[in-house]
């Protein structure tokens, strides 16, 4: 798990920017293929699934603490396409970002 700590810290610091599998595997000092297997065994998610989940968690926080438009929240959380953001948000939260914000 020590090898993943710098990766998780990198995600925490850079989730709003483009993050690639190559970036993460380089930080862990592993090949991308081995890194994916190692990460999944330790975290029980693929690296990119974890990144998207993390971004959605951050989006939930922003939605609950601000009144920013959904598109702005998407961009702040590293999504370049608001429709993909809505699709991904619904996948993890079972509601759209707008429905989530209205529940608060």
Short mmCIF file of N, CA, C and O in Angstrom, two decimals:
data_model
loop_
_atom_site.label_atom_id
_atom_site.label_comp_id
_atom_site.label_asym_id
_atom_site.label_seq_id
_atom_site.Cartn_x
_atom_site.Cartn_y
_atom_site.Cartn_z
N UNK A 1 0.82 -1.19 0.00
CA UNK A 1 0.00 0.00 0.00
C UNK A 1 0.87 1.26 0.00
O UNK A 1 0.42 2.30 -0.45
N UNK A 2 2.10 1.16 0.49
CA UNK A 2 2.99 2.32 0.50
C UNK A 2 3.25 2.85 -0.90
O UNK A 2 3.45 4.05 -1.07
N UNK A 3 3.26 1.95 -1.89
CA UNK A 3 3.51 2.38 -3.26
C UNK A 3 2.35 3.19 -3.81
O UNK A 3 2.53 3.98 -4.72
N UNK A 4 1.16 3.01 -3.25
CA UNK A 4 -0.01 3.73 -3.74
C UNK A 4 -0.21 5.08 -3.07
O UNK A 4 -0.93 5.93 -3.58
N UNK A 5 0.42 5.29 -1.93
CA UNK A 5 0.24 6.56 -1.21
C UNK A 5 0.57 7.77 -2.08
O UNK A 5 -0.24 8.70 -2.16
N UNK A 6 1.71 7.78 -2.79
CA UNK A 6 1.99 8.95 -3.64
C UNK A 6 0.97 9.10 -4.77
O UNK A 6 0.64 10.21 -5.18
N UNK A 7 0.45 7.98 -5.26
CA UNK A 7 -0.56 8.02 -6.32
C UNK A 7 -1.85 8.66 -5.80
O UNK A 7 -2.43 9.54 -6.44
N UNK A 8 -2.29 8.23 -4.63
CA UNK A 8 -3.52 8.78 -4.04
C UNK A 8 -3.34 10.25 -3.70
O UNK A 8 -4.27 11.05 -3.87
N UNK A 9 -2.16 10.64 -3.25
CA UNK A 9 -1.88 12.05 -2.97
C UNK A 9 -1.89 12.86 -4.26
O UNK A 9 -2.38 13.99 -4.29
N UNK A 10 -1.35 12.28 -5.33
CA UNK A 10 -1.34 12.95 -6.63
C UNK A 10 -2.78 13.17 -7.11
O UNK A 10 -3.12 14.25 -7.58
N UNK A 11 -3.62 12.16 -6.98
CA UNK A 11 -5.02 12.29 -7.38
C UNK A 11 -5.69 13.38 -6.55
O UNK A 11 -6.41 14.23 -7.10
N UNK A 12 -5.45 13.39 -5.26
CA UNK A 12 -6.03 14.41 -4.38
C UNK A 12 -5.62 15.82 -4.80
O UNK A 12 -6.44 16.74 -4.77
N UNK A 13 -4.39 15.98 -5.22
CA UNK A 13 -3.88 17.30 -5.60
C UNK A 13 -4.20 17.70 -7.03
O UNK A 13 -4.21 18.89 -7.35
N UNK A 14 -4.45 16.72 -7.90
CA UNK A 14 -4.57 17.00 -9.33
C UNK A 14 -5.86 16.52 -9.97
O UNK A 14 -5.95 16.48 -11.20
N UNK A 15 -6.86 16.16 -9.18
CA UNK A 15 -8.09 15.61 -9.75
C UNK A 15 -8.78 16.57 -10.72
O UNK A 15 -9.49 16.16 -11.62
N UNK A 16 -8.56 17.87 -10.56
CA UNK A 16 -9.23 18.85 -11.42
C UNK A 16 -8.51 19.02 -12.76
O UNK A 16 -9.02 19.68 -13.66
N UNK A 17 -7.34 18.42 -12.91
CA UNK A 17 -6.56 18.48 -14.14
C UNK A 17 -6.65 17.14 -14.86
O UNK A 17 -7.04 16.15 -14.27
N UNK A 18 -6.23 17.13 -16.13
CA UNK A 18 -6.18 15.82 -16.81
C UNK A 18 -5.18 14.90 -16.12
O UNK A 18 -4.05 15.29 -15.84
N UNK A 19 -5.62 13.70 -15.80
CA UNK A 19 -4.77 12.69 -15.16
C UNK A 19 -4.84 11.45 -16.03
O UNK A 19 -5.92 10.99 -16.36
N UNK A 20 -3.67 10.92 -16.39
CA UNK A 20 -3.64 9.73 -17.24
C UNK A 20 -3.13 8.52 -16.47
O UNK A 20 -2.47 8.66 -15.43
N UNK A 21 -3.43 7.37 -17.00
CA UNK A 21 -2.92 6.13 -16.43
C UNK A 21 -1.40 6.13 -16.45
O UNK A 21 -0.75 5.67 -15.51
N UNK A 22 -0.82 6.68 -17.51
CA UNK A 22 0.64 6.76 -17.61
C UNK A 22 1.22 7.60 -16.47
O UNK A 22 2.24 7.23 -15.88
N UNK A 23 0.55 8.71 -16.14
CA UNK A 23 1.00 9.55 -15.01
C UNK A 23 1.01 8.75 -13.72
O UNK A 23 1.99 8.75 -12.97
N UNK A 24 -0.10 8.07 -13.46
CA UNK A 24 -0.25 7.34 -12.20
C UNK A 24 0.72 6.18 -12.09
O UNK A 24 1.33 5.97 -11.04
N UNK A 25 0.89 5.44 -13.17
CA UNK A 25 1.80 4.29 -13.13
C UNK A 25 3.24 4.75 -12.98
O UNK A 25 4.03 4.10 -12.28
N UNK A 26 3.59 5.89 -13.59
CA UNK A 26 4.94 6.43 -13.45
C UNK A 26 5.21 6.82 -12.00
O UNK A 26 6.27 6.54 -11.45
N UNK A 27 4.23 7.43 -11.35
CA UNK A 27 4.38 7.84 -9.95
C UNK A 27 4.58 6.61 -9.07
O UNK A 27 5.37 6.63 -8.12
N UNK A 28 3.87 5.53 -9.38
CA UNK A 28 4.00 4.29 -8.61
C UNK A 28 5.26 3.51 -8.97
O UNK A 28 5.63 2.58 -8.26
N UNK A 29 5.90 3.87 -10.06
CA UNK A 29 7.11 3.17 -10.48
C UNK A 29 6.80 1.79 -11.06
O UNK A 29 7.58 0.86 -10.87
N UNK A 30 5.68 1.68 -11.75
CA UNK A 30 5.26 0.39 -12.31
C UNK A 30 4.87 0.58 -13.78
O UNK A 30 4.59 1.70 -14.21
N UNK A 31 4.81 -0.52 -14.49
CA UNK A 31 4.27 -0.45 -15.85
C UNK A 31 2.76 -0.23 -15.73
O UNK A 31 2.15 -0.62 -14.72
N UNK A 32 2.14 0.38 -16.73
CA UNK A 32 0.69 0.61 -16.65
C UNK A 32 -0.11 -0.67 -16.41
O UNK A 32 -1.04 -0.68 -15.59
N UNK A 33 0.26 -1.75 -17.07
CA UNK A 33 -0.49 -3.01 -16.92
C UNK A 33 -0.37 -3.55 -15.49
O UNK A 33 -1.36 -3.91 -14.86
N UNK A 34 0.85 -3.59 -14.97
CA UNK A 34 1.05 -4.08 -13.61
C UNK A 34 0.40 -3.14 -12.59
O UNK A 34 -0.22 -3.59 -11.62
N UNK A 35 0.52 -1.83 -12.84
CA UNK A 35 -0.09 -0.86 -11.95
C UNK A 35 -1.60 -1.06 -11.84
O UNK A 35 -2.16 -1.03 -10.75
N UNK A 36 -2.26 -1.30 -12.96
CA UNK A 36 -3.72 -1.53 -12.95
C UNK A 36 -4.07 -2.73 -12.09
O UNK A 36 -5.00 -2.67 -11.28
N UNK A 37 -3.33 -3.82 -12.25
CA UNK A 37 -3.60 -5.02 -11.45
C UNK A 37 -3.35 -4.76 -9.97
O UNK A 37 -4.14 -5.16 -9.11
N UNK A 38 -2.24 -4.12 -9.66
CA UNK A 38 -1.86 -3.83 -8.28
C UNK A 38 -2.89 -2.90 -7.63
O UNK A 38 -3.35 -3.14 -6.51
N UNK A 39 -3.27 -1.84 -8.35
CA UNK A 39 -4.22 -0.85 -7.81
C UNK A 39 -5.56 -1.52 -7.56
O UNK A 39 -6.16 -1.33 -6.50
N UNK A 40 -6.02 -2.30 -8.51
CA UNK A 40 -7.33 -2.95 -8.37
C UNK A 40 -7.33 -3.94 -7.20
O UNK A 40 -8.31 -4.02 -6.45
N UNK A 41 -6.25 -4.66 -7.00
CA UNK A 41 -6.15 -5.60 -5.89
C UNK A 41 -6.20 -4.87 -4.55
O UNK A 41 -6.80 -5.36 -3.59
N UNK A 42 -5.60 -3.68 -4.49
CA UNK A 42 -5.53 -2.95 -3.23
C UNK A 42 -6.77 -2.10 -2.96
O UNK A 42 -7.26 -2.04 -1.83
N UNK A 43 -7.32 -1.47 -3.99
CA UNK A 43 -8.40 -0.50 -3.82
C UNK A 43 -9.77 -1.06 -4.23
O UNK A 43 -10.80 -0.52 -3.88
N UNK A 44 -9.75 -2.15 -4.98
CA UNK A 44 -10.98 -2.78 -5.48
C UNK A 44 -11.71 -1.94 -6.51
O UNK A 44 -12.93 -2.02 -6.64
N UNK A 45 -10.97 -1.10 -7.21
CA UNK A 45 -11.45 -0.30 -8.34
C UNK A 45 -10.28 -0.15 -9.31
O UNK A 45 -9.13 -0.19 -8.88
N UNK A 46 -10.60 0.09 -10.57
CA UNK A 46 -9.52 0.42 -11.50
C UNK A 46 -9.03 1.83 -11.17
O UNK A 46 -9.77 2.62 -10.55
N UNK A 47 -7.83 2.18 -11.58
CA UNK A 47 -7.34 3.53 -11.30
C UNK A 47 -8.25 4.63 -11.85
O UNK A 47 -8.54 5.61 -11.16
N UNK A 48 -8.74 4.46 -13.07
CA UNK A 48 -9.58 5.51 -13.66
C UNK A 48 -10.97 5.53 -13.03
O UNK A 48 -11.57 6.60 -12.89
N UNK A 49 -11.46 4.39 -12.61
CA UNK A 49 -12.73 4.35 -11.90
C UNK A 49 -12.59 5.07 -10.56
O UNK A 49 -13.46 5.85 -10.17
N UNK A 50 -11.49 4.84 -9.88
CA UNK A 50 -11.22 5.52 -8.61
C UNK A 50 -11.14 7.03 -8.84
O UNK A 50 -11.71 7.82 -8.07
N UNK A 51 -10.44 7.44 -9.89
CA UNK A 51 -10.31 8.87 -10.20
C UNK A 51 -11.68 9.50 -10.45
O UNK A 51 -11.99 10.55 -9.89
N UNK A 52 -12.50 8.84 -11.24
CA UNK A 52 -13.84 9.37 -11.51
C UNK A 52 -14.69 9.41 -10.24
O UNK A 52 -15.40 10.38 -9.99
N UNK A 53 -14.59 8.36 -9.43
CA UNK A 53 -15.33 8.33 -8.17
C UNK A 53 -14.87 9.48 -7.26
O UNK A 53 -15.69 10.16 -6.65
N UNK A 54 -13.58 9.69 -7.19
CA UNK A 54 -13.03 10.77 -6.38
C UNK A 54 -13.55 12.12 -6.88
O UNK A 54 -13.94 12.98 -6.09
N UNK A 55 -13.54 12.31 -8.19
CA UNK A 55 -14.04 13.56 -8.77
C UNK A 55 -15.52 13.77 -8.44
O UNK A 55 -15.92 14.90 -8.14
N UNK A 56 -16.30 12.72 -8.48
CA UNK A 56 -17.72 12.84 -8.15
C UNK A 56 -17.91 13.17 -6.67
O UNK A 56 -18.78 13.98 -6.31
N UNK A 57 -17.09 12.58 -5.81
CA UNK A 57 -17.15 12.91 -4.39
C UNK A 57 -16.86 14.40 -4.17
O UNK A 57 -17.52 15.06 -3.37
N UNK A 58 -15.87 14.92 -4.88
CA UNK A 58 -15.54 16.35 -4.78
C UNK A 58 -16.69 17.19 -5.33
O UNK A 58 -17.02 18.24 -4.77
N UNK A 59 -17.32 16.72 -6.40
CA UNK A 59 -18.46 17.44 -6.98
C UNK A 59 -19.60 17.50 -5.98
O UNK A 59 -20.25 18.55 -5.84
N UNK A 60 -19.85 16.43 -5.27
CA UNK A 60 -20.90 16.41 -4.25
C UNK A 60 -20.62 17.46 -3.18
O UNK A 60 -21.53 18.18 -2.74
N UNK A 61 -19.36 17.55 -2.78
CA UNK A 61 -18.99 18.55 -1.78
C UNK A 61 -19.23 19.96 -2.30
O UNK A 61 -19.81 20.81 -1.61
N UNK A 62 -18.81 20.22 -3.53
CA UNK A 62 -18.99 21.55 -4.12
C UNK A 62 -20.47 21.87 -4.27
O UNK A 62 -20.91 22.98 -3.95
N UNK A 63 -21.25 20.90 -4.73
CA UNK A 63 -22.68 21.12 -4.89
C UNK A 63 -23.37 21.41 -3.55
O UNK A 63 -24.32 22.17 -3.49
N UNK A 64 -22.86 20.79 -2.49
CA UNK A 64 -23.49 20.97 -1.19
C UNK A 64 -23.02 22.23 -0.46
O UNK A 64 -23.65 22.66 0.50
N UNK A 65 -21.94 22.84 -0.92
CA UNK A 65 -21.41 24.01 -0.22
C UNK A 65 -21.45 25.30 -1.04
O UNK A 65 -21.11 26.36 -0.52
N UNK A 66 -21.84 25.20 -2.31
CA UNK A 66 -21.91 26.39 -3.16
C UNK A 66 -23.19 26.34 -3.98
O UNK A 66 -23.92 25.36 -3.94
N UNK A 67 -23.40 27.38 -4.74
CA UNK A 67 -24.53 27.41 -5.67
C UNK A 67 -24.02 27.57 -7.10
O UNK A 67 -24.69 28.19 -7.94
N UNK A 68 -22.86 27.02 -7.38
CA UNK A 68 -22.29 27.09 -8.72
C UNK A 68 -23.14 26.31 -9.71
O UNK A 68 -23.74 25.29 -9.36
N UNK A 69 -23.17 26.77 -10.95
CA UNK A 69 -23.86 25.99 -11.99
C UNK A 69 -23.20 24.62 -12.17
O UNK A 69 -21.99 24.47 -11.95
N UNK A 70 -23.98 23.65 -12.61
CA UNK A 70 -23.50 22.28 -12.78
C UNK A 70 -22.29 22.24 -13.71
O UNK A 70 -21.31 21.52 -13.43
N UNK A 71 -22.31 23.01 -14.78
CA UNK A 71 -21.19 23.01 -15.73
C UNK A 71 -19.90 23.47 -15.05
O UNK A 71 -18.84 22.89 -15.27
N UNK A 72 -19.98 24.49 -14.21
CA UNK A 72 -18.80 24.97 -13.50
C UNK A 72 -18.27 23.91 -12.54
O UNK A 72 -17.06 23.73 -12.41
N UNK A 73 -19.17 23.23 -11.87
CA UNK A 73 -18.77 22.16 -10.96
C UNK A 73 -18.06 21.06 -11.75
O UNK A 73 -17.01 20.56 -11.33
N UNK A 74 -18.61 20.71 -12.90
CA UNK A 74 -17.99 19.68 -13.74
C UNK A 74 -16.56 20.06 -14.10
O UNK A 74 -15.64 19.26 -13.94
N UNK A 75 -16.37 21.30 -14.56
CA UNK A 75 -15.02 21.73 -14.95
C UNK A 75 -14.07 21.80 -13.75
O UNK A 75 -12.91 21.43 -13.87
N UNK A 76 -14.57 22.24 -12.62
CA UNK A 76 -13.72 22.30 -11.42
C UNK A 76 -13.26 20.92 -10.97
O UNK A 76 -12.23 20.79 -10.32
N UNK A 77 -14.05 19.91 -11.29
CA UNK A 77 -13.73 18.55 -10.86
C UNK A 77 -13.01 17.72 -11.92
O UNK A 77 -12.85 16.52 -11.77
N UNK A 78 -12.60 18.36 -13.00
CA UNK A 78 -11.78 17.68 -14.00
C UNK A 78 -12.54 17.07 -15.17
O UNK A 78 -11.95 16.35 -15.97
N UNK A 79 -13.82 17.36 -15.28
CA UNK A 79 -14.60 16.86 -16.42
C UNK A 79 -14.66 17.95 -17.48
O UNK A 79 -15.06 19.07 -17.19
N UNK A 80 -14.26 17.62 -18.70
CA UNK A 80 -14.26 18.59 -19.79
C UNK A 80 -15.57 18.59 -20.56
O UNK A 80 -15.78 19.45 -21.41
N UNK A 81 -16.43 17.65 -20.27
CA UNK A 81 -17.69 17.49 -20.98
C UNK A 81 -18.80 17.37 -19.95
O UNK A 81 -18.83 16.41 -19.16
N UNK A 82 -19.71 18.33 -19.93
CA UNK A 82 -20.73 18.32 -18.88
C UNK A 82 -21.70 17.15 -19.03
O UNK A 82 -22.20 16.64 -18.03
N UNK A 83 -21.95 16.69 -20.25
CA UNK A 83 -22.85 15.54 -20.40
C UNK A 83 -22.20 14.27 -19.86
O UNK A 83 -22.87 13.43 -19.25
N UNK A 84 -20.88 14.14 -20.03
CA UNK A 84 -20.17 12.99 -19.45
C UNK A 84 -20.18 13.10 -17.92
O UNK A 84 -20.32 12.10 -17.22
N UNK A 85 -20.04 14.31 -17.43
CA UNK A 85 -20.11 14.53 -15.98
C UNK A 85 -21.45 14.07 -15.43
O UNK A 85 -21.51 13.35 -14.43
N UNK A 86 -22.54 14.47 -16.08
CA UNK A 86 -23.88 14.09 -15.62
C UNK A 86 -24.03 12.57 -15.65
O UNK A 86 -24.53 11.96 -14.69
N UNK A 87 -23.57 11.95 -16.73
CA UNK A 87 -23.66 10.48 -16.86
C UNK A 87 -22.85 9.79 -15.76
O UNK A 87 -23.33 8.84 -15.12
N UNK A 88 -21.65 10.26 -15.52
CA UNK A 88 -20.78 9.67 -14.50
C UNK A 88 -21.35 9.92 -13.10
O UNK A 88 -21.33 9.03 -12.25
N UNK A 89 -21.86 11.11 -12.86
CA UNK A 89 -22.45 11.44 -11.57
C UNK A 89 -23.62 10.49 -11.28
O UNK A 89 -23.72 9.93 -10.19
N UNK A 90 -24.47 10.30 -12.27
CA UNK A 90 -25.64 9.42 -12.09
C UNK A 90 -25.20 7.98 -11.85
O UNK A 90 -25.81 7.27 -11.05
N UNK A 91 -24.13 7.56 -12.49
CA UNK A 91 -23.61 6.20 -12.30
C UNK A 91 -23.25 5.95 -10.83
O UNK A 91 -23.56 4.90 -10.28
N UNK A 92 -22.59 6.92 -10.21
CA UNK A 92 -22.12 6.73 -8.83
C UNK A 92 -23.15 7.13 -7.77
O UNK A 92 -23.16 6.56 -6.68
N UNK A 93 -23.97 8.12 -8.08
CA UNK A 93 -24.87 8.67 -7.05
C UNK A 93 -26.34 8.29 -7.27
O UNK A 93 -27.18 8.62 -6.44
N UNK A 94 -26.66 7.67 -8.37
CA UNK A 94 -28.04 7.26 -8.71
C UNK A 94 -29.01 8.43 -8.91
O UNK A 94 -30.21 8.22 -8.97
N UNK A 95 -28.50 9.63 -8.96
CA UNK A 95 -29.30 10.81 -9.30
C UNK A 95 -28.43 11.74 -10.15
O UNK A 95 -27.21 11.62 -10.14
N UNK A 96 -29.05 12.67 -10.85
CA UNK A 96 -28.27 13.65 -11.61
C UNK A 96 -27.72 14.70 -10.65
O UNK A 96 -28.22 14.84 -9.53
N UNK A 97 -26.73 15.47 -11.08
CA UNK A 97 -26.21 16.53 -10.21
C UNK A 97 -27.30 17.53 -9.82
O UNK A 97 -27.34 17.99 -8.68
N UNK A 98 -28.19 17.84 -10.74
CA UNK A 98 -29.27 18.79 -10.43
C UNK A 98 -30.20 18.21 -9.37
O UNK A 98 -30.57 18.90 -8.42
N UNK A 99 -30.56 16.93 -9.51
CA UNK A 99 -31.41 16.30 -8.50
C UNK A 99 -30.70 16.27 -7.15
O UNK A 99 -31.31 16.50 -6.10
N UNK A 100 -29.39 16.00 -7.17
CA UNK A 100 -28.60 15.97 -5.94
C UNK A 100 -28.63 17.35 -5.27
O UNK A 100 -28.85 17.47 -4.07
N UNK A 101 -28.42 18.39 -6.05
CA UNK A 101 -28.38 19.75 -5.51
C UNK A 101 -29.75 20.16 -4.95
O UNK A 101 -29.83 20.85 -3.94
N UNK A 102 -30.82 19.71 -5.59
CA UNK A 102 -32.17 20.06 -5.12
C UNK A 102 -32.53 19.35 -3.82
O UNK A 102 -33.35 19.85 -3.06
N UNK A 103 -31.91 18.22 -3.57
CA UNK A 103 -32.18 17.47 -2.32
C UNK A 103 -31.59 18.15 -1.10
O UNK A 103 -31.98 17.86 0.02
N UNK A 104 -30.62 18.99 -1.32
CA UNK A 104 -29.91 19.61 -0.19
C UNK A 104 -30.72 20.70 0.46
O UNK A 104 -31.53 21.34 -0.03
#
